[in-house]
Short mmCIF file of C-alpha atoms in Angstrom, two decimals:
data_model
loop_
_atom_site.label_atom_id
_atom_site.label_comp_id
_atom_site.label_asym_id
_atom_site.label_seq_id
_atom_site.Cartn_x
_atom_site.Cartn_y
_atom_site.Cartn_z
CA LEU E 1374 0.00 0.00 0.00
CA LEU E 1375 2.88 2.34 0.67
CA ALA E 1376 3.77 2.13 -3.02
CA LEU E 1377 0.46 3.77 -3.78
CA ARG E 1378 1.51 6.91 -1.99
CA ALA E 1379 2.58 9.96 -3.97
CA PRO E 1380 6.30 9.65 -4.84
CA ASP E 1381 8.71 11.05 -2.27
CA ILE E 1382 11.60 13.33 -3.15
CA LYS E 1383 14.45 14.22 -0.81
CA LEU E 1384 13.98 17.62 0.72
CA PRO E 1385 16.97 19.46 -0.83
CA LEU E 1386 15.09 22.23 -2.50
CA PRO E 1387 15.04 22.91 -6.25
CA GLU E 1388 18.11 24.40 -7.89
CA ALA E 1389 18.63 27.95 -6.67
CA SER E 1390 18.23 29.45 -10.12
CA ALA E 1391 14.68 28.14 -10.39
CA THR E 1392 13.21 30.55 -7.88
CA GLY E 1393 15.79 33.20 -7.18
CA LEU E 1394 18.20 31.45 -4.82
CA PRO E 1395 21.84 32.02 -5.81
CA GLU E 1396 23.31 29.33 -7.99
CA GLU E 1397 26.32 27.31 -6.92
CA GLY E 1398 29.43 29.27 -7.91
CA ALA E 1399 27.45 32.36 -8.91
CA ALA E 1400 28.63 35.71 -7.52
CA ASP E 1401 29.49 35.07 -3.86
CA GLY E 1402 27.52 31.79 -3.90
CA VAL E 1403 26.11 32.70 -0.50
CA ARG E 1404 23.24 34.94 0.55
CA LYS E 1405 23.99 37.12 3.55
CA LEU E 1406 21.15 37.64 6.01
CA ASP E 1407 21.05 39.78 9.15
CA ASP E 1408 19.40 37.02 11.21
CA SER E 1409 21.97 34.30 11.98
CA LEU E 1410 19.28 31.63 12.42
CA ALA E 1411 17.61 32.65 9.16
CA GLN E 1412 21.02 32.45 7.48
CA THR E 1413 21.49 28.94 8.86
CA VAL E 1414 18.01 27.94 7.64
CA PHE E 1415 18.88 29.26 4.19
CA ASP E 1416 22.18 27.37 4.15
CA ALA E 1417 20.52 24.15 5.33
CA LEU E 1418 17.83 24.40 2.65
CA LYS E 1419 20.41 25.08 -0.05
CA ALA E 1420 22.63 22.20 1.05
CA GLY E 1421 19.77 19.74 1.51
CA ALA E 1422 20.94 19.05 5.06
CA THR E 1423 17.92 16.97 6.07
CA PRO E 1424 17.04 13.41 4.99
CA VAL E 1425 13.29 14.14 5.14
CA LYS E 1426 11.55 13.34 1.86
CA VAL E 1427 8.56 15.17 0.41
CA THR E 1428 6.72 15.22 -2.89
CA GLN E 1429 7.77 17.55 -5.69
CA ALA E 1430 4.78 19.84 -5.04
CA GLN E 1431 5.50 19.95 -1.31
CA ARG E 1432 9.16 20.69 -1.96
CA LYS E 1433 8.30 23.70 -4.09
CA ALA E 1434 5.77 24.90 -1.52
CA ILE E 1435 8.31 24.69 1.32
CA LYS E 1436 10.90 26.60 -0.70
CA ALA E 1437 8.44 29.38 -1.56
CA PHE E 1438 7.20 29.42 2.04
CA TYR E 1439 10.64 30.14 3.47
CA GLU E 1440 11.52 32.58 0.71
CA ASP E 1441 8.42 34.63 1.47
CA ARG E 1442 9.49 34.75 5.14
CA GLY E 1443 13.04 35.83 4.30
CA PHE E 1444 14.08 32.38 5.60
CA LYS E 1445 13.03 33.35 9.09
CA SER E 1446 12.45 30.31 11.27
CA VAL E 1447 8.91 29.19 12.08
CA TRP E 1448 9.26 26.86 15.05
CA THR E 1449 12.55 27.92 16.61
CA SER E 1450 14.41 31.00 17.81
CA MET E 1451 17.87 31.69 19.17
CA ASP E 1452 16.45 30.70 22.56
CA GLY E 1453 15.39 27.26 21.37
CA LEU E 1454 12.04 25.69 20.46
CA GLU E 1455 8.95 27.88 20.43
CA PRO E 1456 5.93 26.67 22.47
CA LYS E 1457 3.97 25.96 19.28
CA ALA E 1458 6.79 23.67 18.10
CA ARG E 1459 6.37 21.52 21.19
CA GLU E 1460 2.62 21.45 20.60
CA VAL E 1461 3.03 20.23 17.03
CA LEU E 1462 5.75 17.78 18.05
CA GLU E 1463 3.37 16.15 20.51
CA VAL E 1464 0.78 15.68 17.75
CA LEU E 1465 3.36 14.16 15.40
CA GLN E 1466 4.51 11.79 18.11
CA GLN E 1467 0.93 10.57 18.61
CA ALA E 1468 0.32 9.83 14.91
CA ALA E 1469 0.02 6.09 15.55
CA ALA E 1470 -3.05 6.76 17.73
CA GLU E 1471 -4.76 8.01 14.55
CA GLY E 1472 -3.96 4.81 12.68
CA MET E 1473 -1.05 6.47 10.86
CA ASP E 1474 2.55 5.30 10.59
CA GLY E 1475 4.26 6.99 13.52
CA ALA E 1476 7.71 6.55 11.97
CA ALA E 1477 6.70 8.73 9.01
CA TYR E 1478 6.45 11.82 11.24
CA ARG E 1479 9.61 11.50 13.35
CA LEU E 1480 12.17 14.27 13.05
CA PRO E 1481 15.54 12.80 12.04
CA VAL E 1482 17.46 15.56 13.80
CA LEU E 1483 15.88 14.60 17.13
CA ALA E 1484 16.84 10.97 16.63
CA GLU E 1485 20.39 11.95 15.73
CA ARG E 1486 20.94 14.45 18.55
CA GLY E 1487 19.09 12.35 21.12
CA SER E 1488 17.19 15.13 22.91
CA ILE E 1489 15.60 18.54 22.52
CA ASP E 1490 18.29 20.03 24.76
CA ALA E 1491 20.97 18.85 22.34
CA VAL E 1492 19.08 20.43 19.43
CA GLU E 1493 18.62 23.72 21.26
CA SER E 1494 22.33 24.00 22.00
CA ASP E 1495 23.35 23.91 18.33
CA LEU E 1496 22.43 26.51 15.70
CA ALA E 1497 22.67 24.11 12.76
CA ALA E 1498 20.46 21.59 14.57
CA LEU E 1499 17.89 24.31 15.32
CA ALA E 1500 17.75 25.20 11.63
CA ARG E 1501 17.34 21.54 10.68
CA PHE E 1502 14.63 21.12 13.30
CA ASP E 1503 12.73 24.07 11.85
CA ILE E 1504 12.87 22.72 8.29
CA GLU E 1505 12.02 19.17 9.31
CA MET E 1506 9.14 20.33 11.50
CA THR E 1507 7.74 22.32 8.60
CA ALA E 1508 8.06 19.38 6.21
CA LEU E 1509 6.57 16.81 8.59
CA ALA E 1510 3.76 19.08 9.80
CA LEU E 1511 2.93 19.60 6.13
CA ARG E 1512 3.02 15.85 5.51
CA TYR E 1513 0.75 15.27 8.49
CA SER E 1514 -1.68 17.96 7.26
CA VAL E 1515 -1.96 16.40 3.84
CA ASP E 1516 -2.21 12.82 5.13
CA ALA E 1517 -4.74 13.61 7.86
CA SER E 1518 -6.95 15.62 5.52
CA GLY E 1519 -7.04 13.19 2.59
CA GLY E 1520 -5.22 10.00 3.48
CA VAL E 1521 -1.80 8.53 2.76
CA ILE E 1522 -2.92 6.19 -0.03
CA VAL E 1523 -4.06 7.41 -3.43
CA PRO E 1524 -7.35 5.47 -3.59
CA ASN E 1525 -7.88 5.71 -7.34
CA ARG E 1526 -4.66 3.75 -7.86
CA LEU E 1527 -6.14 0.80 -5.97
CA SER E 1528 -8.73 0.08 -8.64
CA GLY E 1529 -9.97 1.44 -11.93
CA TYR E 1530 -13.46 1.36 -10.42
CA HIS E 1531 -12.57 3.98 -7.83
CA ASP E 1532 -13.55 7.55 -8.58
CA LEU E 1533 -12.76 9.26 -5.29
CA ASN E 1534 -11.69 12.82 -4.65
CA PRO E 1535 -10.28 12.94 -1.09
CA PRO E 1536 -10.42 16.38 0.60
CA LYS E 1537 -6.61 16.57 0.66
CA LEU E 1538 -5.18 19.98 1.52
CA ALA E 1539 -2.93 21.73 -0.98
CA ALA E 1540 0.61 22.20 0.37
CA LYS E 1541 0.51 26.00 0.14
CA THR E 1542 -2.80 26.16 1.98
CA ALA E 1543 -1.62 23.80 4.69
CA LEU E 1544 1.55 25.82 5.34
CA ARG E 1545 -0.37 29.08 5.50
CA ARG E 1546 -2.93 27.72 7.95
CA LEU E 1547 -0.25 26.17 10.14
CA THR E 1548 1.52 29.49 10.58
CA GLU E 1549 -1.70 31.44 11.05
CA ALA E 1550 -3.13 29.09 13.67
CA ASP E 1551 -2.82 30.17 17.30
CA GLU E 1552 -2.78 26.48 18.25
CA PRO E 1553 -1.25 24.59 15.32
CA GLY E 1554 -1.44 21.29 17.17
CA ARG E 1555 -5.19 21.64 17.58
CA TYR E 1556 -5.43 22.63 13.92
CA LEU E 1557 -3.65 19.43 12.85
CA MET E 1558 -6.02 17.32 14.93
CA SER E 1559 -9.02 19.08 13.37
CA LEU E 1560 -8.07 17.69 9.96
CA HIS E 1561 -9.03 14.13 10.88
CA PRO E 1562 -12.52 12.83 9.98
CA ARG E 1563 -15.25 13.99 12.34
CA HIS E 1564 -17.57 11.07 11.62
CA PRO E 1565 -18.64 9.12 14.75
CA ALA E 1566 -17.32 5.93 13.13
CA TYR E 1567 -13.81 7.39 13.11
CA ALA E 1568 -13.99 8.21 16.82
CA ALA E 1569 -15.22 4.68 17.55
CA MET E 1570 -12.39 3.12 15.55
CA ARG E 1571 -9.83 5.38 17.20
CA LYS E 1572 -11.04 4.19 20.61
CA ALA E 1573 -10.97 0.55 19.50
CA LEU E 1574 -7.44 1.03 18.13
CA ALA E 1575 -6.24 2.38 21.47
CA GLU E 1576 -7.74 -0.63 23.24
CA SER E 1577 -6.26 -3.12 20.77
CA THR E 1578 -2.74 -1.72 21.06
CA GLN E 1579 -2.55 -1.74 24.83
CA THR E 1580 0.39 -3.87 25.89
CA VAL E 1581 0.14 -6.44 28.63
CA GLU E 1582 3.23 -6.92 30.75
CA VAL E 1583 4.19 -10.55 31.29
CA GLU E 1584 7.05 -11.95 33.30
CA ASP E 1585 7.94 -14.73 30.84
CA GLU E 1586 7.29 -15.43 27.18
CA PRO E 1587 4.48 -18.01 26.79
CA GLU E 1588 5.61 -21.48 25.84
CA VAL E 1589 5.24 -22.25 22.15
CA ILE E 1590 2.58 -24.87 21.48
CA PRO E 1591 4.12 -27.31 18.97
CA GLY E 1592 2.46 -28.44 15.77
CA GLY E 1593 1.10 -31.89 15.06
CA PRO E 1594 -2.17 -33.57 14.08
CA ILE E 1595 -5.32 -31.46 14.25
CA LEU E 1596 -6.78 -31.50 17.75
CA ARG E 1597 -10.46 -32.41 17.56
CA PRO E 1598 -13.09 -32.40 20.34
CA GLY E 1599 -13.00 -35.63 22.33
CA THR E 1600 -9.30 -36.37 21.80
CA THR E 1601 -6.53 -36.55 24.39
CA ASP E 1602 -3.17 -34.97 23.67
CA TYR E 1603 -0.54 -33.28 25.82
CA ARG E 1604 -0.90 -30.16 23.66
CA VAL E 1605 -4.53 -29.86 24.78
CA GLY E 1606 -3.25 -29.08 28.27
CA MET E 1607 -1.01 -26.33 26.83
CA VAL E 1608 -3.93 -24.87 24.88
CA ARG E 1609 -6.13 -25.05 27.99
CA ALA E 1610 -3.57 -23.06 29.99
CA ARG E 1611 -3.30 -20.48 27.20
CA LEU E 1612 -7.09 -20.07 27.04
CA ILE E 1613 -7.22 -19.45 30.78
CA THR E 1614 -4.43 -16.86 30.50
CA LEU E 1615 -6.23 -15.08 27.66
CA GLY E 1616 -9.52 -15.05 29.57
CA HIS E 1617 -11.46 -17.40 27.28
CA LEU E 1618 -11.74 -20.19 29.86
CA ASP E 1619 -12.62 -19.94 33.54
CA ALA E 1620 -9.79 -21.20 35.71
CA GLY E 1621 -12.27 -21.71 38.55
CA ASP E 1622 -13.98 -24.54 36.66
CA PRO E 1623 -12.21 -27.82 37.57
CA GLU E 1624 -10.16 -28.14 34.39
CA GLY E 1625 -13.21 -27.02 32.46
CA GLN E 1626 -14.33 -30.61 32.22
CA ASP E 1627 -17.63 -31.67 30.73
CA ALA E 1628 -18.48 -35.30 31.45
CA SER E 1629 -21.01 -35.40 28.61
CA VAL E 1630 -18.17 -35.73 26.11
CA GLU E 1631 -16.42 -39.08 26.09
CA PRO E 1632 -12.82 -39.26 24.94
CA ILE E 1633 -12.19 -41.15 21.70
CA SER E 1634 -9.42 -43.14 23.41
CA GLN E 1635 -8.52 -43.62 27.05
CA GLU E 1636 -5.40 -45.06 28.62
CA LEU E 1637 -6.08 -48.07 30.88
CA PRO E 1638 -4.37 -48.63 34.20
CA VAL E 1639 -1.68 -51.26 34.45
CA SER E 1640 -3.18 -54.74 34.93
CA GLY E 1641 -3.37 -55.81 38.54
CA THR E 1642 -3.32 -52.37 40.09
CA ASP E 1643 -5.80 -49.61 40.81
CA ALA E 1644 -3.17 -46.87 40.46
CA PRO E 1645 -3.86 -44.20 37.85
CA VAL E 1646 -1.67 -43.97 34.78
CA SER E 1647 -0.46 -40.56 35.98
CA GLY E 1648 -1.33 -37.98 38.62
CA THR E 1649 -1.54 -38.23 42.39
CA ASP E 1650 -5.24 -38.16 43.19
CA GLY E 1651 -5.75 -41.89 43.50
CA ASP E 1652 -8.82 -42.65 41.39
CA VAL E 1653 -8.57 -39.43 39.31
CA ASP E 1654 -6.00 -39.03 36.53
CA VAL E 1655 -5.46 -35.24 36.78
CA GLU E 1656 -3.02 -34.99 33.88
CA ALA E 1657 -5.20 -37.05 31.53
CA GLU E 1658 -8.23 -34.88 32.34
CA SER E 1659 -6.23 -31.71 31.66
CA ASN E 1660 -5.15 -33.10 28.29
CA PHE E 1661 -8.70 -34.10 27.27
CA TYR E 1662 -10.41 -31.80 24.74
CA ASP E 1663 -13.86 -31.42 26.30
CA ARG E 1664 -16.99 -29.51 25.33
CA LEU E 1665 -16.39 -26.44 27.51
CA MET E 1666 -12.95 -26.09 26.02
CA VAL E 1667 -14.42 -26.27 22.51
CA LYS E 1668 -16.56 -23.24 23.34
CA ALA E 1669 -13.47 -21.36 24.58
CA VAL E 1670 -11.46 -22.28 21.48
CA ARG E 1671 -14.24 -21.00 19.23
CA SER E 1672 -14.31 -17.73 21.17
CA PHE E 1673 -10.56 -17.34 20.66
CA GLN E 1674 -10.84 -18.19 16.95
CA ARG E 1675 -13.50 -15.52 16.42
CA GLU E 1676 -11.31 -12.92 18.14
CA ALA E 1677 -8.34 -13.95 15.99
CA GLY E 1678 -10.34 -13.63 12.78
CA LEU E 1679 -10.36 -17.38 12.15
CA SER E 1680 -13.23 -19.70 11.31
CA PRO E 1681 -14.75 -20.71 14.69
CA ASP E 1682 -14.89 -24.45 13.95
CA GLY E 1683 -13.36 -25.62 17.23
CA LEU E 1684 -10.61 -27.53 15.43
CA ILE E 1685 -7.10 -26.71 16.64
CA GLY E 1686 -5.09 -26.85 13.43
CA PRO E 1687 -2.01 -25.00 12.13
CA ALA E 1688 -3.71 -21.57 11.78
CA THR E 1689 -5.18 -21.71 15.29
CA LEU E 1690 -1.85 -22.83 16.77
CA ARG E 1691 -0.08 -19.94 15.00
CA ALA E 1692 -2.60 -17.57 16.56
CA PHE E 1693 -2.07 -19.09 20.02
CA ASN E 1694 1.66 -18.63 19.52
CA GLY E 1695 1.20 -14.97 18.61
CA GLU E 1696 1.81 -15.42 14.87
CA ARG E 1697 -1.44 -13.95 13.55
CA GLN E 1698 -1.65 -13.16 9.88
CA GLU E 1699 -1.67 -9.45 9.03
CA SER E 1700 -4.90 -9.86 7.06
CA PHE E 1701 -6.64 -11.08 10.22
CA ASP E 1702 -5.06 -8.55 12.54
CA LYS E 1703 -7.74 -6.42 14.18
CA THR E 1704 -5.33 -3.51 14.54
CA ALA E 1705 -4.45 -3.56 10.84
CA ARG E 1706 -8.13 -3.64 9.87
CA LEU E 1707 -8.86 -0.64 12.09
CA ARG E 1708 -6.01 1.37 10.58
CA LEU E 1709 -7.11 0.60 7.04
CA ASN E 1710 -10.70 1.58 7.76
CA MET E 1711 -9.59 4.82 9.41
CA GLU E 1712 -7.58 5.53 6.26
CA ARG E 1713 -10.66 4.88 4.09
CA LEU E 1714 -12.66 7.41 6.09
CA ARG E 1715 -10.04 10.06 5.24
CA TRP E 1716 -10.90 9.66 1.57
CA LEU E 1717 -14.50 10.72 2.16
CA PRO E 1718 -16.03 14.21 2.52
CA ARG E 1719 -15.88 15.62 6.05
CA ASP E 1720 -19.52 16.72 5.97
CA PHE E 1721 -22.04 14.18 4.76
CA ALA E 1722 -25.31 15.52 3.35
CA ARG E 1723 -28.30 15.20 5.66
CA ARG E 1724 -30.85 12.57 4.72
CA THR E 1725 -34.09 14.16 3.48
CA SER E 1726 -37.55 12.68 3.42
CA GLY E 1727 -38.18 13.78 -0.15
CA ARG E 1728 -41.40 15.51 0.79
#
């Protein structure tokens, strides 16, 4: 899907001669500005000092944007980051909460320098921060307003016109906004479905801390209801951990289901084959695939996006072992549907009765 995005171009701006910047080797080859930070911004733009990539149209818009400002910084000053820069940075850092790729909005200069303090202590880093913040805030504006994917490239049957902001408009509104972070958030769909999916995404991405990695359940023959297998005990423990089976139920047993095969005690003794409860084989009962466990397995399969047939085959074992297929991943589905909503108009027409 990423290949369907508009092509990226590295941020070094167009050749200086194209829009009035001095050409390499021409005259002094350097423009002299009174503002030292503006001079550093100019030099960074001319040298292409940032690895951030933008589209051709965005590149031209950024160049014109800084030219019109006399290359004065937007988000930084000689004292460091402006408050509005921190506001926008927080929004960019929370992009994943909107179903977007968080890595696409990370400032390389922050990763390289390691902290905001390190950026603020270096003039060249401040200039890079300013340019990268402008480029990534622009990218976020365009992506939030009309989506990352170009929908009409997905199929010839699509005839969509996402409400994507033009680069020049986005840059102007960002600088005019008293609260640019709030402005960026306002670009996302306002439909109730989007809010519901955003909430579901937050719930689905919550991490659960565990002391140890769960034991991998090995493959083998398909486990069917009524069979006994040591792997059934492993699956039973996993179902209890995941909350699909009640640990309070004595092994979840259901006497109405008879095992297909049962081990017999050794001739001449009443001792169980295994276990320590005398007349009850605890281990065998734990490894028996009973009816209550079938219900729990089906519940897990539905949650994992699998067919809830109660059969524990390769796909179900992969899901138990945390190897879910991307196509069945609930988080991936939510992100894709949030992206689809960005392609649609922000204000849907009201339904009329026709009277």
